[in-house]
PDB file of C-alpha atoms in Angstrom:
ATOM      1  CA  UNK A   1     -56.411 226.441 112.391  1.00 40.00           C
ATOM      2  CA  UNK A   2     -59.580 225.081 112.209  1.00 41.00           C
ATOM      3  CA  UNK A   3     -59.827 221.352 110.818  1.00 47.00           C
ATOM      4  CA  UNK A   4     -62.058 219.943 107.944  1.00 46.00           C
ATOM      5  CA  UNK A   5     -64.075 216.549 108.778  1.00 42.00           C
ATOM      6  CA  UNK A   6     -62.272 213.447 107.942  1.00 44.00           C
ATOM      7  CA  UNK A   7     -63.489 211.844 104.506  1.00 41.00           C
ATOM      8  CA  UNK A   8     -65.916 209.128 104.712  1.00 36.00           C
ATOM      9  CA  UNK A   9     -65.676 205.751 102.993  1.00 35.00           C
ATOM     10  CA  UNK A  10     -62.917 203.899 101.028  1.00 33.00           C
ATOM     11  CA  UNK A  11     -61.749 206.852  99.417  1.00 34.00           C
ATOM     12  CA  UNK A  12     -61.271 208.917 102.164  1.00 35.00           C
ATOM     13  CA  UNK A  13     -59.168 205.773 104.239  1.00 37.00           C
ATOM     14  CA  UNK A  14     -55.577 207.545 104.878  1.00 38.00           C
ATOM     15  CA  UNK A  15     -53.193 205.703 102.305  1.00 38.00           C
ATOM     16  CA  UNK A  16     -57.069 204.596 100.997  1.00 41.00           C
ATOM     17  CA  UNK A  17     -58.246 203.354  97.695  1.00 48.00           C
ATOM     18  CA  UNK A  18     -57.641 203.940  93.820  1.00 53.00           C
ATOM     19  CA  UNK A  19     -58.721 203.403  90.903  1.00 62.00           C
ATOM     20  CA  UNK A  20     -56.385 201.026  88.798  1.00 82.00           C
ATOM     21  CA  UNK A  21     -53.119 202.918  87.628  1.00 85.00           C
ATOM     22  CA  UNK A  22     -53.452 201.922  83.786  1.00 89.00           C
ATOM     23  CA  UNK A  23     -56.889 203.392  84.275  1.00 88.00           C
ATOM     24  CA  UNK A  24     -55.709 206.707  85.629  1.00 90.00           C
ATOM     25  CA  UNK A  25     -53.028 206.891  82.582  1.00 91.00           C
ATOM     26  CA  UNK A  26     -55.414 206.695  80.087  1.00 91.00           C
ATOM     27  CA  UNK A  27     -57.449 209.335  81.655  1.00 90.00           C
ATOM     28  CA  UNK A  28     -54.940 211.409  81.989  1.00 92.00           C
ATOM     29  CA  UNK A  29     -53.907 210.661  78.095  1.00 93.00           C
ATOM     30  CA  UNK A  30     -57.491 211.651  76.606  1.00 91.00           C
ATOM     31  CA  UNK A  31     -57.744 215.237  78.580  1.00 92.00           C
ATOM     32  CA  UNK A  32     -54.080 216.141  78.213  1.00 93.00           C
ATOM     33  CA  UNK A  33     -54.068 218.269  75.131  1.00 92.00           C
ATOM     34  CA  UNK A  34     -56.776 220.206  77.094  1.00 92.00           C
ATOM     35  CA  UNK A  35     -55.501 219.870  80.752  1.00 89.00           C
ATOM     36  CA  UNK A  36     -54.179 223.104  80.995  1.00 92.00           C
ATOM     37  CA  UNK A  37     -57.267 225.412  79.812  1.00 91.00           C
ATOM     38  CA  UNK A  38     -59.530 223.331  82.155  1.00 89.00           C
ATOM     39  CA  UNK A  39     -56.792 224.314  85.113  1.00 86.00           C
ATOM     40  CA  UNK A  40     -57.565 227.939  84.350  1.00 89.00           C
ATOM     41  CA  UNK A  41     -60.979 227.767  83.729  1.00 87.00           C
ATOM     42  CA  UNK A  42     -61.929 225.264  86.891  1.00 84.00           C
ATOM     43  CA  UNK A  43     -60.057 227.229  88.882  1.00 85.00           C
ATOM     44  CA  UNK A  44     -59.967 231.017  87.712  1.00 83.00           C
ATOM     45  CA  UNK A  45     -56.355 230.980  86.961  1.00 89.00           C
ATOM     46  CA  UNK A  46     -55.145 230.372  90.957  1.00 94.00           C
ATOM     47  CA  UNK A  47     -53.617 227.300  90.589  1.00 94.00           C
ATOM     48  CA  UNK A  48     -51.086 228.777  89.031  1.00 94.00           C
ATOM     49  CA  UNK A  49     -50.539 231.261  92.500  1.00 96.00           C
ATOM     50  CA  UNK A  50     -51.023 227.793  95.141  1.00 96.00           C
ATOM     51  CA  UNK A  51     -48.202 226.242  93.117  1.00 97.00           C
ATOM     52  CA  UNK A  52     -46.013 229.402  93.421  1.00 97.00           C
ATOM     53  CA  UNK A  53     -46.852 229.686  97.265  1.00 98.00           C
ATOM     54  CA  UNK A  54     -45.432 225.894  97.075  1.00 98.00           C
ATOM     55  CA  UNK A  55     -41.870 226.969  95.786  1.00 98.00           C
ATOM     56  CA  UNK A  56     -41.915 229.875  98.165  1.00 97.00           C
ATOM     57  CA  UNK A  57     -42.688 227.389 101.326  1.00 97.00           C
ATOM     58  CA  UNK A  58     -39.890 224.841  99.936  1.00 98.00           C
ATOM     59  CA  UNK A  59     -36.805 227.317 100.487  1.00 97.00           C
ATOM     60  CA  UNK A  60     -35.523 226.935  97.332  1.00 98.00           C
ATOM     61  CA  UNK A  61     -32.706 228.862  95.948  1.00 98.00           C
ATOM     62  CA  UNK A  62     -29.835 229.073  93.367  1.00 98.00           C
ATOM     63  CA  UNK A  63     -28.495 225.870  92.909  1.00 98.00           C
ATOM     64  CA  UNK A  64     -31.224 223.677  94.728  1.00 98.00           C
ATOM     65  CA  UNK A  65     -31.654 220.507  93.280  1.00 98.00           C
ATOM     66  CA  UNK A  66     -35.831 219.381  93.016  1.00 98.00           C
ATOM     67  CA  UNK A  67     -37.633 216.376  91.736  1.00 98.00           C
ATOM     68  CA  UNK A  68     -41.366 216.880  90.782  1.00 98.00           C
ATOM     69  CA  UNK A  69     -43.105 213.915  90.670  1.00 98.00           C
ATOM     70  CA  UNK A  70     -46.470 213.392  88.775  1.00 97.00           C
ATOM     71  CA  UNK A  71     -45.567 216.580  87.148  1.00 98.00           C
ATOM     72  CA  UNK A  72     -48.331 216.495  84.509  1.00 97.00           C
ATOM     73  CA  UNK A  73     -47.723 219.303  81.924  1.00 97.00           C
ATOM     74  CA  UNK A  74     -45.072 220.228  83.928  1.00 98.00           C
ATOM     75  CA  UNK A  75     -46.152 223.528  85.749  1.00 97.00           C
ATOM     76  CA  UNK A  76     -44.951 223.117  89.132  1.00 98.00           C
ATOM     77  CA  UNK A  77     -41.407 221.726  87.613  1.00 98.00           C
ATOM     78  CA  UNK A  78     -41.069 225.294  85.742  1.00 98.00           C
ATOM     79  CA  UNK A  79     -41.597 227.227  88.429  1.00 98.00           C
ATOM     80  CA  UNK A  80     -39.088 225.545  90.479  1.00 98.00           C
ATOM     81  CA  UNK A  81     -36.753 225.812  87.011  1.00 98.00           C
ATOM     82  CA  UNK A  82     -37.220 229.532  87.835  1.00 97.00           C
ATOM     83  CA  UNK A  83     -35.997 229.839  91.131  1.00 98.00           C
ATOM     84  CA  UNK A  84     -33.006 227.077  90.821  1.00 98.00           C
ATOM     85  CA  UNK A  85     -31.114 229.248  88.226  1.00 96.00           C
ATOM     86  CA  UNK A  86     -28.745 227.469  86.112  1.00 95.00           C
ATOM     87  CA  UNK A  87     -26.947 226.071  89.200  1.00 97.00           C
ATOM     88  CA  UNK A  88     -29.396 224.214  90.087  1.00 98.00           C
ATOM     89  CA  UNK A  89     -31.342 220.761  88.836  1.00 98.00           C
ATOM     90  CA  UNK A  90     -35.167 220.496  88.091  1.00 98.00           C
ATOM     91  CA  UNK A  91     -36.150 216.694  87.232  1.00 98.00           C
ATOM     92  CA  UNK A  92     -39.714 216.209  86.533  1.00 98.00           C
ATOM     93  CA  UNK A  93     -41.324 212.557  86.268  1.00 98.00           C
ATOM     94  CA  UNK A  94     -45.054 211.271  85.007  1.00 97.00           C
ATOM     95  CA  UNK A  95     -46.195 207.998  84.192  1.00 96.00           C
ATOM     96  CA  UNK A  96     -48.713 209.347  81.495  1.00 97.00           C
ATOM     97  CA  UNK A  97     -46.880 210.053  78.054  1.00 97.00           C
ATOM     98  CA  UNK A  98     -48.796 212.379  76.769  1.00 97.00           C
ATOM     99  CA  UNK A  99     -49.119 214.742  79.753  1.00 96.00           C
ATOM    100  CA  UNK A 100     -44.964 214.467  79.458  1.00 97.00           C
ATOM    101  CA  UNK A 101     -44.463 215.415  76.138  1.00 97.00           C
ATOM    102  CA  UNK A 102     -46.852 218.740  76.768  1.00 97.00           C
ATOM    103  CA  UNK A 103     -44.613 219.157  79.901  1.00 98.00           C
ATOM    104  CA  UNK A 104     -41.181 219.155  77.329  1.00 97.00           C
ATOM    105  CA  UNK A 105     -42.509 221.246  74.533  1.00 97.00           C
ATOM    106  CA  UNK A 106     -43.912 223.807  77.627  1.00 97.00           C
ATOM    107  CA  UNK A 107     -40.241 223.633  78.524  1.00 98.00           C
ATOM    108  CA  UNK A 108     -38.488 224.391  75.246  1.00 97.00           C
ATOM    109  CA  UNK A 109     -41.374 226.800  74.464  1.00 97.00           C
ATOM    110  CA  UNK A 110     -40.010 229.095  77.506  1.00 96.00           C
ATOM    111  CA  UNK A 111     -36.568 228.120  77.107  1.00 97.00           C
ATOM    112  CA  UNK A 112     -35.851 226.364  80.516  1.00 97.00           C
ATOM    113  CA  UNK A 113     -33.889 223.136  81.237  1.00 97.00           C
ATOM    114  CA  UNK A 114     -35.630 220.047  82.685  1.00 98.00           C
ATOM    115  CA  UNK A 115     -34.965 216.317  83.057  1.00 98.00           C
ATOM    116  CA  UNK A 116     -38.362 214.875  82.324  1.00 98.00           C
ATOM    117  CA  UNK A 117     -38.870 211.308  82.618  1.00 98.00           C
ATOM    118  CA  UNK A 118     -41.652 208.555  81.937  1.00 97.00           C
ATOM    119  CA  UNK A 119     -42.057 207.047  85.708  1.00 96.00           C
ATOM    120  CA  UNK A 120     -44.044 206.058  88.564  1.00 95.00           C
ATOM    121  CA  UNK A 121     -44.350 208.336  91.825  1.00 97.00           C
ATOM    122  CA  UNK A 122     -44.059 204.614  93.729  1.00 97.00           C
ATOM    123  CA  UNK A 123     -41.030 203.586  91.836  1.00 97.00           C
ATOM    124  CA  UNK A 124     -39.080 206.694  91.000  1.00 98.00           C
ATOM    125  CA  UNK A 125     -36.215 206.045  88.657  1.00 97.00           C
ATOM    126  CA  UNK A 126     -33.819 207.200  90.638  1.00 98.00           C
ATOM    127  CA  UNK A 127     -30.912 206.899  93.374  1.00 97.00           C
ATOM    128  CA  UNK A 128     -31.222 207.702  97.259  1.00 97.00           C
ATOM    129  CA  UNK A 129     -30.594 210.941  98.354  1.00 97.00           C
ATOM    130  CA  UNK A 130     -29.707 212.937  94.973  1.00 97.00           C
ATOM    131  CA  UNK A 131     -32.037 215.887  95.395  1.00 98.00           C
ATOM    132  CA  UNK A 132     -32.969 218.049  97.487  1.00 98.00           C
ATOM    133  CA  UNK A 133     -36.303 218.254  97.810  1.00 98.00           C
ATOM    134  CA  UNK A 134     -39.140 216.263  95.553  1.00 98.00           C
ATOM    135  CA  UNK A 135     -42.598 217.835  95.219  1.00 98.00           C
ATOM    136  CA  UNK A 136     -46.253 216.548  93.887  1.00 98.00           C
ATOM    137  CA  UNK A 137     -48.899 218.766  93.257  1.00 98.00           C
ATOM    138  CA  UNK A 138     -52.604 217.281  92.468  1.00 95.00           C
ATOM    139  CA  UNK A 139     -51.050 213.852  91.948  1.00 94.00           C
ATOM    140  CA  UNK A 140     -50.603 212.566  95.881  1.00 96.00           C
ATOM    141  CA  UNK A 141     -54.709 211.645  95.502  1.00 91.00           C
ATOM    142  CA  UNK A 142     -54.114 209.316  92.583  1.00 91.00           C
ATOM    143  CA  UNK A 143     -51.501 207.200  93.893  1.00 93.00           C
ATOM    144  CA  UNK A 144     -52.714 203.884  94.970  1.00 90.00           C
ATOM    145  CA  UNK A 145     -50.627 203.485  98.162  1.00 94.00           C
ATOM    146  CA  UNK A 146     -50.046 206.922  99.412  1.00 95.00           C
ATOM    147  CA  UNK A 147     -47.605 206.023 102.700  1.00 96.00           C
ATOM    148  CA  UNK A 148     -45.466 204.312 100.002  1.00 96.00           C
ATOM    149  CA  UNK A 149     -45.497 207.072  97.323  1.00 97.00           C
ATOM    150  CA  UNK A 150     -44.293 209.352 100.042  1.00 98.00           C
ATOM    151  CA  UNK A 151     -41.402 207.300 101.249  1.00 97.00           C
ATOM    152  CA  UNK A 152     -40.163 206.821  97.877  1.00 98.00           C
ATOM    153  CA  UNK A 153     -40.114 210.393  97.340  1.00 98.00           C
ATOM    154  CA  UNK A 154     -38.194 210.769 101.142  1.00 97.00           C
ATOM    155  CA  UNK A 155     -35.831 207.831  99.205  1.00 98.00           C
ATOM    156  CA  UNK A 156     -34.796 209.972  96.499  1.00 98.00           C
ATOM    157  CA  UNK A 157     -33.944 213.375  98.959  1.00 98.00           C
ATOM    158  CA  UNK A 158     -30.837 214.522 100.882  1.00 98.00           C
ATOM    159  CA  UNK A 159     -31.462 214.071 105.139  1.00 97.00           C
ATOM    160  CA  UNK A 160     -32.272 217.390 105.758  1.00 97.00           C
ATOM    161  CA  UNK A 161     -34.230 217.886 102.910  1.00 98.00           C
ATOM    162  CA  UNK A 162     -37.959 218.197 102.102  1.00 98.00           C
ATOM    163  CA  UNK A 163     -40.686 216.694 100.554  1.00 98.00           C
ATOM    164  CA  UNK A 164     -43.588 218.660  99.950  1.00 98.00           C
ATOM    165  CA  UNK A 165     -47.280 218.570  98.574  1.00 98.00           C
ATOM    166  CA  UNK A 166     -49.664 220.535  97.236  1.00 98.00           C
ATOM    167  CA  UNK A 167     -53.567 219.029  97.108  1.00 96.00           C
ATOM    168  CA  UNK A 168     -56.535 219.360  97.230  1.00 90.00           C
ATOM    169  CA  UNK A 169     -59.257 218.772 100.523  1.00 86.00           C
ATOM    170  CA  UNK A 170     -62.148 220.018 102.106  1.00 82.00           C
ATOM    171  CA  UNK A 171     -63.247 223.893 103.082  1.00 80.00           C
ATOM    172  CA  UNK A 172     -62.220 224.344 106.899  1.00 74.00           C
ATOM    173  CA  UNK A 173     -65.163 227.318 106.804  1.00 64.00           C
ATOM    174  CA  UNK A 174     -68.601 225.249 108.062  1.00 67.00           C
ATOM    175  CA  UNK A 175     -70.678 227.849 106.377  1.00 62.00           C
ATOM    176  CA  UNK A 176     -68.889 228.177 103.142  1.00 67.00           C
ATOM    177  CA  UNK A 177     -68.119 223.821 102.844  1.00 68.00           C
ATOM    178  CA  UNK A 178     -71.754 223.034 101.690  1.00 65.00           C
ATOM    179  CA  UNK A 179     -71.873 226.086  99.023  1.00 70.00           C
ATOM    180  CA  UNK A 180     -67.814 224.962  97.445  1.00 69.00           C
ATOM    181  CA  UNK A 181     -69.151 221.087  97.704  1.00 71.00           C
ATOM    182  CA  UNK A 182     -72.000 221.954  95.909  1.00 68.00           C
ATOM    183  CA  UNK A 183     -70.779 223.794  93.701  1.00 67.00           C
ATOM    184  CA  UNK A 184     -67.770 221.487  93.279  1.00 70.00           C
ATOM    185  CA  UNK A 185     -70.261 218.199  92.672  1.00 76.00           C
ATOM    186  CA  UNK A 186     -72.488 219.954  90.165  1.00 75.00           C
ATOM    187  CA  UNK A 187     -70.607 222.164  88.263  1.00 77.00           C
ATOM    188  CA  UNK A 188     -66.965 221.472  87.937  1.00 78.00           C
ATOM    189  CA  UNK A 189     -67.545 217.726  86.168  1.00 81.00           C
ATOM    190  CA  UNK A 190     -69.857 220.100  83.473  1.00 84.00           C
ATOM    191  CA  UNK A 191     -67.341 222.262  82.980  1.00 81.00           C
ATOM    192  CA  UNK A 192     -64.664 220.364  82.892  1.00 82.00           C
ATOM    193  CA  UNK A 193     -66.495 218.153  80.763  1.00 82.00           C
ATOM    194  CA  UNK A 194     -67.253 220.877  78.301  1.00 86.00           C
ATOM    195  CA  UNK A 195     -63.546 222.414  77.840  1.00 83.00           C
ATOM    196  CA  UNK A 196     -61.965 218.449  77.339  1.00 87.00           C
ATOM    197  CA  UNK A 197     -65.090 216.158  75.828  1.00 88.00           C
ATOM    198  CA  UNK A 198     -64.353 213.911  78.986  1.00 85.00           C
ATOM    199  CA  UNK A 199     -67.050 214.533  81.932  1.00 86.00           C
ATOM    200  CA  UNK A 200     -66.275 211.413  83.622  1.00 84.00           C
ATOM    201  CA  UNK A 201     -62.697 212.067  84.379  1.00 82.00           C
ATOM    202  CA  UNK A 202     -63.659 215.256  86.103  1.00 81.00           C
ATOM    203  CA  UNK A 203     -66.356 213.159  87.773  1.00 85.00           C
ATOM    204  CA  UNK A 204     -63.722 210.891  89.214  1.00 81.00           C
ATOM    205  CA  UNK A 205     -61.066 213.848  89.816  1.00 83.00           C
ATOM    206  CA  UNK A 206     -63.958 215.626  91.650  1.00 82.00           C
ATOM    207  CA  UNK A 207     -64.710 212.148  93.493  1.00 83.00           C
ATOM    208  CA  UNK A 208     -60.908 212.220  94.303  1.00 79.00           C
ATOM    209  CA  UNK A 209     -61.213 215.509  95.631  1.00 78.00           C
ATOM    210  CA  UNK A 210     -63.868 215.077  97.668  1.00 77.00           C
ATOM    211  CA  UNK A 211     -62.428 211.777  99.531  1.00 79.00           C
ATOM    212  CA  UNK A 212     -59.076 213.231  99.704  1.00 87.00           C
ATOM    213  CA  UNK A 213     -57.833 212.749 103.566  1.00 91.00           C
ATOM    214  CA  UNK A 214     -56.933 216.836 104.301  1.00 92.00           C
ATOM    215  CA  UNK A 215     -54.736 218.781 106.815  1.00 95.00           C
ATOM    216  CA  UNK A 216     -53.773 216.965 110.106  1.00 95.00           C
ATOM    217  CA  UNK A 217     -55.119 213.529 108.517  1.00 95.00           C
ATOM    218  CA  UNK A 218     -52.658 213.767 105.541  1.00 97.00           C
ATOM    219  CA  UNK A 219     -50.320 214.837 108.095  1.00 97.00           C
ATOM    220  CA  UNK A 220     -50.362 211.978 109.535  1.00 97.00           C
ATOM    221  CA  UNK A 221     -49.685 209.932 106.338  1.00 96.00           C
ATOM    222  CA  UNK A 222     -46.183 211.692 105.993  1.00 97.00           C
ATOM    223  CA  UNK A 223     -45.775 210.232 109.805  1.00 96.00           C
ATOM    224  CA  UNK A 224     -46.392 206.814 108.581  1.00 96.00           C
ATOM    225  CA  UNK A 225     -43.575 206.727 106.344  1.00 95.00           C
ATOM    226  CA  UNK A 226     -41.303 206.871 109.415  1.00 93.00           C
ATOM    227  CA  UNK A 227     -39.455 209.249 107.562  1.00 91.00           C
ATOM    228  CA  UNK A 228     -40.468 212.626 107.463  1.00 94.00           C
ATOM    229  CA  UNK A 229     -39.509 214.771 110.701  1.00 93.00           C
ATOM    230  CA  UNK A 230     -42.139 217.627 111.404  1.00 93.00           C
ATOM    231  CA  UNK A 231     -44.732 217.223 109.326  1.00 97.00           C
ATOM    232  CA  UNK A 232     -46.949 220.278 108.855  1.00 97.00           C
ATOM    233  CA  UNK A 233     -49.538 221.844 107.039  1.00 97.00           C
ATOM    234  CA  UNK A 234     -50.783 225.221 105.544  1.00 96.00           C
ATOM    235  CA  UNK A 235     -54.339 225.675 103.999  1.00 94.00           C
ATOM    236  CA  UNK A 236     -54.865 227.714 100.894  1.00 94.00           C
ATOM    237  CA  UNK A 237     -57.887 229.579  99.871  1.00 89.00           C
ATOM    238  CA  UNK A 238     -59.840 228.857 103.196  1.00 87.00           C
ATOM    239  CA  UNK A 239     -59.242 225.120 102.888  1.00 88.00           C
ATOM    240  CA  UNK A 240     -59.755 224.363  98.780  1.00 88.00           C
ATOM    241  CA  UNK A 241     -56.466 223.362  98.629  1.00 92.00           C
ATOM    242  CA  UNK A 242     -53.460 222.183 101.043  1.00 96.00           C
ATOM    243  CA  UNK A 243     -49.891 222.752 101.708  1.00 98.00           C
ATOM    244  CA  UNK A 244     -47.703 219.838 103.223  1.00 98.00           C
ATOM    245  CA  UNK A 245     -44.057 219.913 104.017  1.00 98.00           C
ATOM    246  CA  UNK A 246     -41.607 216.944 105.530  1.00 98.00           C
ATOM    247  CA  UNK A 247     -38.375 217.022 106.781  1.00 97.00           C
ATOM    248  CA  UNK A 248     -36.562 213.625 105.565  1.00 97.00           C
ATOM    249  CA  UNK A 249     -34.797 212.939 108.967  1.00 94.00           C
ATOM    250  CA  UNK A 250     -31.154 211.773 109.476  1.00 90.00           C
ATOM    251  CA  UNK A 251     -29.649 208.597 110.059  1.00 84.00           C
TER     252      UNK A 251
END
């Protein structure tokens, strides 16, 4: 597999800079009653298949037990609710209340059962080792210390288990990376800015993006924690987005 550059400049430092968290919150606060339509419209509905290719990838089965952290409106918790069946436990955290309570009336709306809780990815609010796997998906970029919000998810999961992320990075393909940057730089912050009435937070998520730290250097993030046994990675949609998965070693 091919490998994208490495990010230049603070954002693009592995474990690298971020804006302050309060800020992010109240980003996340003004677009959330339109988060989800921008979703499908920035991305022509395939988020919604990279997430699923996520809970495929994590093994999970009747009766796992999953943590999604930074869950947002809560997509990536419901389709691990799916899988789980009624055996199993979804628990779905976010530090940004209004994002959470669209991720619980999602939830009631389809009928499915999940803990959500107001929290931080770098402080979870709960005890070591009482799930089996904890997942992020588009969140891992916002987190001020990156090494740390990964070992605090390891914290929370069974030895043995995984912890697994799904983000964004940079096009593998040299000839297509100019045309998706491009089109990424120009457009997206329009549209995005169009379906919410809030250009600059797609400016900084596309800024995010951008500087995001991709493939074998986020890979190497998950080997900072000391944690996380064979670290690997799987790129989706010729690089636009990423695939990570960590075994939390043994004793």
């Amino acid at each position: 597999m091919s490998q994208p550059p490495r990010p230049r400049g603070a954002a693009g430092r592995p474990g690298g800079a971020a804006p302050d968290p309060a800020e992010i919150r109240r980003m996340f606060g003004a677009i959330a009653r339109c988060y989800d339509r921008a979703n499908t419209v920035l991305s022509a509905g395939i988020h919604h298949r990279w997430r699923r290719a996520l809970v495929r990838w994590s093994g999970a089965a009747p009766g796992t037990r999953v943590l999604d952290c930074a869950t947002g409106t809560g997509d990536l918790a419901l389709a691990f609710r799916r899988v789980v069946g009624p055996a199993g436990r979804v628990a779905a955290v976010d530090f940004c209340p209004e994002m959470l309570a669209r991720a619980a009336a999602k939830a009631r709306r389809q009928g499915l059962d999940i803990q959500f809780a107001l929290g931080d990815v770098l402080a979870l609010p709960y005890g070591a080792r009482c799930f089996d796997m904890a997942s992020i998906a588009f969140g891992i970029r916002n987190v001020s210390d990156r090494v740390r919000g990964l070992a605090e998810m390891n914290r929370v999961v069974r030895p043995g288990g995984a912890v697994l992320v799904l983000e964004f990075g940079q096009v593998a393909l040299p000839v297509l990376r100019p045309l998706f940057d491009g089109f990424a730089r120009r457009l997206l912050p329009r549209v995005g800015g169009w379906v919410t009435g809030n250009r600059a937070a797609y400016e900084y998520l596309e800024r995010s993006r951008a500087g995001m730290p991709c493939g074998a250097d986020f890979v190497e993030l998950m080997r900072q924690t000391g944690r996380l046994e064979r670290p690997e990675f799987r790129a989706l949609t010729g690089g636009i987005a990423y695939l990570y998965r960590g075994r939390v070693a043994y004793p």
